[in-house]
Amino acid sequence: MKADILLGLQWGDEGKGKIVDVLTPRYDIIARFQGGPNAGHTIEFDQKKFILHTIPSGIFNASTINVVGNGVIIDPFIFNRELDMLKASGIHAENNLMLSKKAHLILPSHRLLDAAYESAKGKAKIGSTLKGIGPTYTDKTARNGIRMGNILRDDFLKRYRDLKEKHLQILKAYEMDLENHELDGLKFKTYEEKWFDALDRMKSIRIIDSEYFINQSLNSGKSLLAEGAQGTMLDVDFGTYPYVTSSNTVTAGVCTGLGIPPHQVGEVLGIFKAYCTRVGSGPFPTELDNTEGQKLRDEGHEFGSTTGRPRRCGWLDLVALKYAVMINGVTRLYMMKADVLNSFAMIKVGTSYYLNNEKIDYVPFEASYEKLKPEWLELEGWHTNINEIRNEKDVPKALDRYVKYIEKQTGVPVSMISVGPDRSQIIHRS
Ligand code: GDP
Ligand code: IMO
Ligand code: MG
């Protein structure tokens, strides 16, 4: 079988968790391939709400195997908290969870470095989630990292101490009160102790050569969905650098993050909100810094799932969406949160940019530095509540026109429209 991929086409938080959960019954394996606990994937069903950070969103289906791939970075403390949260709802995640030996560990001191680097950036700060993402991927590529497979080896403690010491040396150049700096409300020492307790618990989970497991599974006819984290515009190569995360969030990331060869990639399911949001700093050409933006935030409950920060809101950026479709080779689009636009009289779309008074229809290198001004297209809204619609034929005409416009512009079919946070709130399109 070929592996399908689901990933975000904007700046993250498109609703990946919800759709992975919806699609899970169709797959034998769900696998995360990049990112770490900077992700916050929300799943809602039966009046319950879960937010997952590292554990794949297929965990609610007992017969699906969930793999945390080699491209992911893991913080045992956060992972452990997630296991407890699931356990409290009767879900024993350990039973159908596997971790790659090659996934790197986020050390408590990686989080200190993240905080120190961010505060040193001052006004130019990235708006990192402060989960240690940048420093951990830096250590990975600088060949200093510690991997899940190392935790079972005799020299683990020595490696841990050496790397921590290296971090403390770096931190001397920053004015940081190490004793009192808190990580998730805990002093460093307490956090570190809990981190080690959590690490012990992780030894009871299957730690595997995930690239072998995945390829053998695909070759024996098993189906797999790769679950992206963050979004294309946060990709370290193709996003609005330097205001990005530190991994490849795009389709190519699946090949390196799981060990799946390119010819084994099947459908690429690209998901996007009917509008746009971004949390953290960086360019956002279609941002609305006005009452319309506030209305999007209120109607869409746009507050970060990981940090609780208010998300910046704006209209759909078609230039960025087409770019994301190109980079990822998207074969199907899923439109999320269409219901958030229920009460908007008019809907706008950014169709091109103005860069120094020149109209352009591509994402320029300058996107990271210059203020791009969008050209707008106005479409009529649907002025009606669509949350209870489940059937394609009941879709209001104005929404249908909006969806068909996006299909025409991107050349990719929109296969689903999501009309609410619950698992059941989906309209399938033929
Ligand atoms: P992810 O990171 O891509 O998984 O997305 P998040 O979970 O961070 O953010 C998406 C938010 O939108 C969550 O609170 C979801 O419960 C919610 N959500 C998902 N789909 C819809 C939808 O179609 N309509 C509405 N109103 N909310 C949605
Ligand atoms: P999900 O998977 C939205 C953003 C941060 C910051 C930048 C770098 O839930 O869509 P990092 O902590 O990675 O160093 O932060 O990336 N960011 C996200 N924004 N959703 C996410 O994940 C994000 N993960 C990171 O806000 O601007
Ligand atoms: Mg999220």
PDB file of C-alpha atoms in Angstrom, residues 85-273:
ATOM      1  CA  MET A  85      -4.811  12.655  30.412  1.00  0.00           C
ATOM      2  CA  LEU A  86      -5.867   9.802  28.122  1.00  0.00           C
ATOM      3  CA  LYS A  87      -5.814   7.271  30.960  1.00  0.00           C
ATOM      4  CA  ALA A  88      -8.210   9.442  32.952  1.00  0.00           C
ATOM      5  CA  SER A  89     -10.697   8.889  30.120  1.00  0.00           C
ATOM      6  CA  GLY A  90     -10.107   5.156  30.051  1.00  0.00           C
ATOM      7  CA  ILE A  91      -7.744   5.156  27.071  1.00  0.00           C
ATOM      8  CA  HIS A  92      -4.631   3.066  27.593  1.00  0.00           C
ATOM      9  CA  ALA A  93      -2.499   4.617  24.895  1.00  0.00           C
ATOM     10  CA  GLU A  94       0.521   2.435  25.639  1.00  0.00           C
ATOM     11  CA  ASN A  95      -1.276  -0.565  24.128  1.00  0.00           C
ATOM     12  CA  ASN A  96      -1.282   0.750  20.571  1.00  0.00           C
ATOM     13  CA  LEU A  97       1.604   3.164  20.596  1.00  0.00           C
ATOM     14  CA  MET A  98       5.131   2.741  19.211  1.00  0.00           C
ATOM     15  CA  LEU A  99       8.060   5.136  19.378  1.00  0.00           C
ATOM     16  CA  SER A 100      10.972   5.313  16.981  1.00  0.00           C
ATOM     17  CA  LYS A 101      14.418   4.558  18.416  1.00  0.00           C
ATOM     18  CA  LYS A 102      15.683   7.412  16.256  1.00  0.00           C
ATOM     19  CA  ALA A 103      13.318  10.096  17.583  1.00  0.00           C
ATOM     20  CA  HIS A 104      15.342  12.726  19.462  1.00  0.00           C
ATOM     21  CA  LEU A 105      14.758  13.711  23.072  1.00  0.00           C
ATOM     22  CA  ILE A 106      13.955  17.212  24.262  1.00  0.00           C
ATOM     23  CA  LEU A 107      16.009  17.715  27.440  1.00  0.00           C
ATOM     24  CA  PRO A 108      14.880  20.165  30.133  1.00  0.00           C
ATOM     25  CA  SER A 109      17.945  22.259  29.267  1.00  0.00           C
ATOM     26  CA  HIS A 110      16.777  22.497  25.623  1.00  0.00           C
ATOM     27  CA  ARG A 111      13.774  24.360  26.953  1.00  0.00           C
ATOM     28  CA  LEU A 112      16.035  26.729  28.901  1.00  0.00           C
ATOM     29  CA  LEU A 113      17.968  27.450  25.712  1.00  0.00           C
ATOM     30  CA  ASP A 114      14.728  28.114  23.818  1.00  0.00           C
ATOM     31  CA  ALA A 115      13.695  30.662  26.451  1.00  0.00           C
ATOM     32  CA  ALA A 116      17.143  32.306  26.500  1.00  0.00           C
ATOM     33  CA  TYR A 117      17.340  32.590  22.697  1.00  0.00           C
ATOM     34  CA  GLU A 118      13.824  33.996  22.454  1.00  0.00           C
ATOM     35  CA  SER A 119      14.326  36.636  25.097  1.00  0.00           C
ATOM     36  CA  ALA A 120      17.670  37.647  23.552  1.00  0.00           C
ATOM     37  CA  LYS A 121      15.884  38.263  20.245  1.00  0.00           C
ATOM     38  CA  GLY A 122      13.836  41.025  21.863  1.00  0.00           C
ATOM     39  CA  LYS A 123      11.407  42.529  19.378  1.00  0.00           C
ATOM     40  CA  ALA A 124      12.497  40.084  16.662  1.00  0.00           C
ATOM     41  CA  LYS A 125      11.346  37.098  18.703  1.00  0.00           C
ATOM     42  CA  ILE A 126       9.830  34.171  16.785  1.00  0.00           C
ATOM     43  CA  GLY A 127       6.999  33.657  19.253  1.00  0.00           C
ATOM     44  CA  SER A 128       8.202  30.116  19.899  1.00  0.00           C
ATOM     45  CA  THR A 129       6.013  27.814  21.973  1.00  0.00           C
ATOM     46  CA  LEU A 130       9.090  27.496  24.250  1.00  0.00           C
ATOM     47  CA  LYS A 131       8.958  23.710  24.160  1.00  0.00           C
ATOM     48  CA  GLY A 132      12.637  23.424  23.217  1.00  0.00           C
ATOM     49  CA  ILE A 133      11.952  22.708  19.544  1.00  0.00           C
ATOM     50  CA  GLY A 134      14.649  24.870  17.912  1.00  0.00           C
ATOM     51  CA  PRO A 135      17.502  23.838  20.269  1.00  0.00           C
ATOM     52  CA  THR A 136      16.615  20.123  20.026  1.00  0.00           C
ATOM     53  CA  TYR A 137      16.598  20.098  16.214  1.00  0.00           C
ATOM     54  CA  THR A 138      19.815  22.148  16.329  1.00  0.00           C
ATOM     55  CA  ASP A 139      21.477  19.453  18.426  1.00  0.00           C
ATOM     56  CA  LYS A 140      20.124  16.804  16.052  1.00  0.00           C
ATOM     57  CA  THR A 141      21.706  18.381  12.977  1.00  0.00           C
ATOM     58  CA  ALA A 142      24.854  19.344  14.899  1.00  0.00           C
ATOM     59  CA  ARG A 143      25.129  15.636  15.803  1.00  0.00           C
ATOM     60  CA  ASN A 144      24.952  16.210  19.552  1.00  0.00           C
ATOM     61  CA  GLY A 145      21.454  14.841  20.152  1.00  0.00           C
ATOM     62  CA  ILE A 146      20.224  11.991  22.320  1.00  0.00           C
ATOM     63  CA  ARG A 147      17.681   9.608  20.838  1.00  0.00           C
ATOM     64  CA  MET A 148      14.962   7.382  22.265  1.00  0.00           C
ATOM     65  CA  GLY A 149      17.113   4.323  21.533  1.00  0.00           C
ATOM     66  CA  ASN A 150      19.789   5.742  23.843  1.00  0.00           C
ATOM     67  CA  ILE A 151      17.567   5.601  26.925  1.00  0.00           C
ATOM     68  CA  LEU A 152      17.949   1.837  27.085  1.00  0.00           C
ATOM     69  CA  ARG A 153      21.754   1.960  27.021  1.00  0.00           C
ATOM     70  CA  ASP A 154      24.249   2.030  29.882  1.00  0.00           C
ATOM     71  CA  ASP A 155      25.887   5.272  28.854  1.00  0.00           C
ATOM     72  CA  PHE A 156      22.612   7.221  28.786  1.00  0.00           C
ATOM     73  CA  LEU A 157      23.179   9.116  32.034  1.00  0.00           C
ATOM     74  CA  LYS A 158      26.640  10.180  31.008  1.00  0.00           C
ATOM     75  CA  ARG A 159      25.376  11.405  27.653  1.00  0.00           C
ATOM     76  CA  TYR A 160      22.585  13.294  29.383  1.00  0.00           C
ATOM     77  CA  ARG A 161      24.994  14.993  31.808  1.00  0.00           C
ATOM     78  CA  ASP A 162      27.443  15.901  29.031  1.00  0.00           C
ATOM     79  CA  LEU A 163      24.793  17.472  26.857  1.00  0.00           C
ATOM     80  CA  LYS A 164      23.199  19.309  29.768  1.00  0.00           C
ATOM     81  CA  GLU A 165      26.628  20.649  30.734  1.00  0.00           C
ATOM     82  CA  LYS A 166      27.161  21.865  27.174  1.00  0.00           C
ATOM     83  CA  HIS A 167      23.842  23.709  27.386  1.00  0.00           C
ATOM     84  CA  LEU A 168      24.698  25.256  30.753  1.00  0.00           C
ATOM     85  CA  GLN A 169      27.955  26.553  29.290  1.00  0.00           C
ATOM     86  CA  ILE A 170      26.053  28.233  26.473  1.00  0.00           C
ATOM     87  CA  LEU A 171      23.534  29.646  28.936  1.00  0.00           C
ATOM     88  CA  LYS A 172      26.321  31.468  30.797  1.00  0.00           C
ATOM     89  CA  ALA A 173      26.316  33.971  27.943  1.00  0.00           C
ATOM     90  CA  TYR A 174      22.683  34.810  28.697  1.00  0.00           C
ATOM     91  CA  GLU A 175      21.315  36.551  31.722  1.00  0.00           C
ATOM     92  CA  MET A 176      19.056  33.835  32.979  1.00  0.00           C
ATOM     93  CA  ASP A 177      18.123  33.024  36.535  1.00  0.00           C
ATOM     94  CA  LEU A 178      18.476  29.268  36.156  1.00  0.00           C
ATOM     95  CA  GLU A 179      17.500  28.484  39.749  1.00  0.00           C
ATOM     96  CA  ASN A 180      14.173  30.247  39.494  1.00  0.00           C
ATOM     97  CA  HIS A 181      13.306  29.858  35.820  1.00  0.00           C
ATOM     98  CA  GLU A 182      10.097  27.848  35.643  1.00  0.00           C
ATOM     99  CA  LEU A 183       9.196  25.161  33.127  1.00  0.00           C
ATOM    100  CA  ASP A 184       5.471  24.439  33.097  1.00  0.00           C
ATOM    101  CA  GLY A 185       5.188  26.048  36.530  1.00  0.00           C
ATOM    102  CA  LEU A 186       8.032  24.023  38.050  1.00  0.00           C
ATOM    103  CA  LYS A 187      11.534  25.026  39.111  1.00  0.00           C
ATOM    104  CA  PHE A 188      14.188  23.474  36.884  1.00  0.00           C
ATOM    105  CA  LYS A 189      15.308  20.875  39.434  1.00  0.00           C
ATOM    106  CA  THR A 190      11.790  19.613  40.092  1.00  0.00           C
ATOM    107  CA  TYR A 191      11.023  19.582  36.378  1.00  0.00           C
ATOM    108  CA  GLU A 192      14.179  17.585  35.713  1.00  0.00           C
ATOM    109  CA  GLU A 193      13.234  14.996  38.372  1.00  0.00           C
ATOM    110  CA  LYS A 194       9.796  14.579  36.866  1.00  0.00           C
ATOM    111  CA  TRP A 195      11.351  14.383  33.409  1.00  0.00           C
ATOM    112  CA  PHE A 196      13.433  11.392  34.568  1.00  0.00           C
ATOM    113  CA  ASP A 197      10.402   9.698  36.171  1.00  0.00           C
ATOM    114  CA  ALA A 198       8.565  10.135  32.887  1.00  0.00           C
ATOM    115  CA  LEU A 199      11.489   8.720  30.967  1.00  0.00           C
ATOM    116  CA  ASP A 200      11.334   5.574  33.098  1.00  0.00           C
ATOM    117  CA  ARG A 201       7.674   5.134  32.237  1.00  0.00           C
ATOM    118  CA  MET A 202       8.474   5.438  28.546  1.00  0.00           C
ATOM    119  CA  LYS A 203      10.629   2.342  28.766  1.00  0.00           C
ATOM    120  CA  SER A 204       7.406   0.327  29.012  1.00  0.00           C
ATOM    121  CA  ILE A 205       6.288   1.551  25.577  1.00  0.00           C
ATOM    122  CA  ARG A 206       7.493  -0.271  22.474  1.00  0.00           C
ATOM    123  CA  ILE A 207      10.592   1.544  21.196  1.00  0.00           C
ATOM    124  CA  ILE A 208      11.156   0.217  17.697  1.00  0.00           C
ATOM    125  CA  ASP A 209      13.073   0.539  14.422  1.00  0.00           C
ATOM    126  CA  SER A 210      10.083   2.387  13.024  1.00  0.00           C
ATOM    127  CA  GLU A 211      11.388   2.622   9.457  1.00  0.00           C
ATOM    128  CA  TYR A 212      11.428  -1.194   9.260  1.00  0.00           C
ATOM    129  CA  PHE A 213       8.037  -1.519  10.920  1.00  0.00           C
ATOM    130  CA  ILE A 214       6.485   1.024   8.568  1.00  0.00           C
ATOM    131  CA  ASN A 215       7.964  -0.328   5.348  1.00  0.00           C
ATOM    132  CA  GLN A 216       7.165  -3.923   6.255  1.00  0.00           C
ATOM    133  CA  SER A 217       3.609  -2.897   7.127  1.00  0.00           C
ATOM    134  CA  LEU A 218       3.122  -1.043   3.825  1.00  0.00           C
ATOM    135  CA  ASN A 219       4.621  -3.933   1.860  1.00  0.00           C
ATOM    136  CA  SER A 220       2.258  -6.390   3.538  1.00  0.00           C
ATOM    137  CA  GLY A 221      -0.785  -4.337   2.505  1.00  0.00           C
ATOM    138  CA  LYS A 222      -1.359  -2.261   5.642  1.00  0.00           C
ATOM    139  CA  SER A 223      -2.626   1.304   5.253  1.00  0.00           C
ATOM    140  CA  LEU A 224      -0.947   4.300   6.835  1.00  0.00           C
ATOM    141  CA  LEU A 225      -1.817   7.962   7.291  1.00  0.00           C
ATOM    142  CA  ALA A 226       1.037  10.346   8.136  1.00  0.00           C
ATOM    143  CA  GLU A 227      -0.163  13.163  10.423  1.00  0.00           C
ATOM    144  CA  GLY A 228       1.522  16.498   9.898  1.00  0.00           C
ATOM    145  CA  ALA A 229       2.123  19.079  12.607  1.00  0.00           C
ATOM    146  CA  GLN A 230       2.372  22.854  12.161  1.00  0.00           C
ATOM    147  CA  GLY A 231       1.747  23.983   8.571  1.00  0.00           C
ATOM    148  CA  THR A 232       3.468  24.647   5.254  1.00  0.00           C
ATOM    149  CA  MET A 233       4.026  28.340   5.930  1.00  0.00           C
ATOM    150  CA  LEU A 234       5.924  27.336   9.107  1.00  0.00           C
ATOM    151  CA  ASP A 235       8.221  24.927   7.224  1.00  0.00           C
ATOM    152  CA  VAL A 236      11.905  25.627   7.922  1.00  0.00           C
ATOM    153  CA  ASP A 237      12.714  25.786   4.175  1.00  0.00           C
ATOM    154  CA  PHE A 238       9.526  27.040   2.535  1.00  0.00           C
ATOM    155  CA  GLY A 239       7.811  29.007   5.297  1.00  0.00           C
ATOM    156  CA  THR A 240       8.194  32.661   6.227  1.00  0.00           C
ATOM    157  CA  TYR A 241      11.769  32.171   7.475  1.00  0.00           C
ATOM    158  CA  PRO A 242      13.013  32.956  10.107  1.00  0.00           C
ATOM    159  CA  TYR A 243       9.496  33.049  11.582  1.00  0.00           C
ATOM    160  CA  VAL A 244       9.051  29.306  11.212  1.00  0.00           C
ATOM    161  CA  THR A 245       9.464  26.121  13.181  1.00  0.00           C
ATOM    162  CA  SER A 246      12.604  23.959  12.898  1.00  0.00           C
ATOM    163  CA  SER A 247      11.338  20.997  10.882  1.00  0.00           C
ATOM    164  CA  ASN A 248      10.085  20.167   7.399  1.00  0.00           C
ATOM    165  CA  THR A 249       6.331  20.227   7.743  1.00  0.00           C
ATOM    166  CA  VAL A 250       5.733  19.451   4.050  1.00  0.00           C
ATOM    167  CA  THR A 251       5.230  16.184   2.147  1.00  0.00           C
ATOM    168  CA  ALA A 252       8.994  15.708   1.765  1.00  0.00           C
ATOM    169  CA  GLY A 253       9.217  15.578   5.577  1.00  0.00           C
ATOM    170  CA  VAL A 254       7.334  12.271   5.522  1.00  0.00           C
ATOM    171  CA  CYS A 255      10.158  10.604   3.575  1.00  0.00           C
ATOM    172  CA  THR A 256      12.815  11.691   6.065  1.00  0.00           C
ATOM    173  CA  GLY A 257      10.589  11.633   9.153  1.00  0.00           C
ATOM    174  CA  LEU A 258       9.303   8.092   8.692  1.00  0.00           C
ATOM    175  CA  GLY A 259      11.657   6.529   6.145  1.00  0.00           C
ATOM    176  CA  ILE A 260       8.969   6.168   3.479  1.00  0.00           C
ATOM    177  CA  PRO A 261      10.362   6.271  -0.083  1.00  0.00           C
ATOM    178  CA  PRO A 262       8.784   8.932  -2.378  1.00  0.00           C
ATOM    179  CA  HIS A 263       7.182   6.368  -4.714  1.00  0.00           C
ATOM    180  CA  GLN A 264       5.277   4.983  -1.718  1.00  0.00           C
ATOM    181  CA  VAL A 265       3.423   8.266  -1.155  1.00  0.00           C
ATOM    182  CA  GLY A 266      -0.257   8.063  -2.088  1.00  0.00           C
ATOM    183  CA  GLU A 267      -2.862  10.775  -1.492  1.00  0.00           C
ATOM    184  CA  VAL A 268      -1.763  14.102  -0.052  1.00  0.00           C
ATOM    185  CA  LEU A 269      -4.651  15.575   1.900  1.00  0.00           C
ATOM    186  CA  GLY A 270      -4.160  19.291   2.422  1.00  0.00           C
ATOM    187  CA  ILE A 271      -6.243  21.037   5.027  1.00  0.00           C
ATOM    188  CA  PHE A 272      -6.909  24.740   5.319  1.00  0.00           C
ATOM    189  CA  LYS A 273      -9.225  27.036   7.223  1.00  0.00           C
TER     190      LYS A 273
END
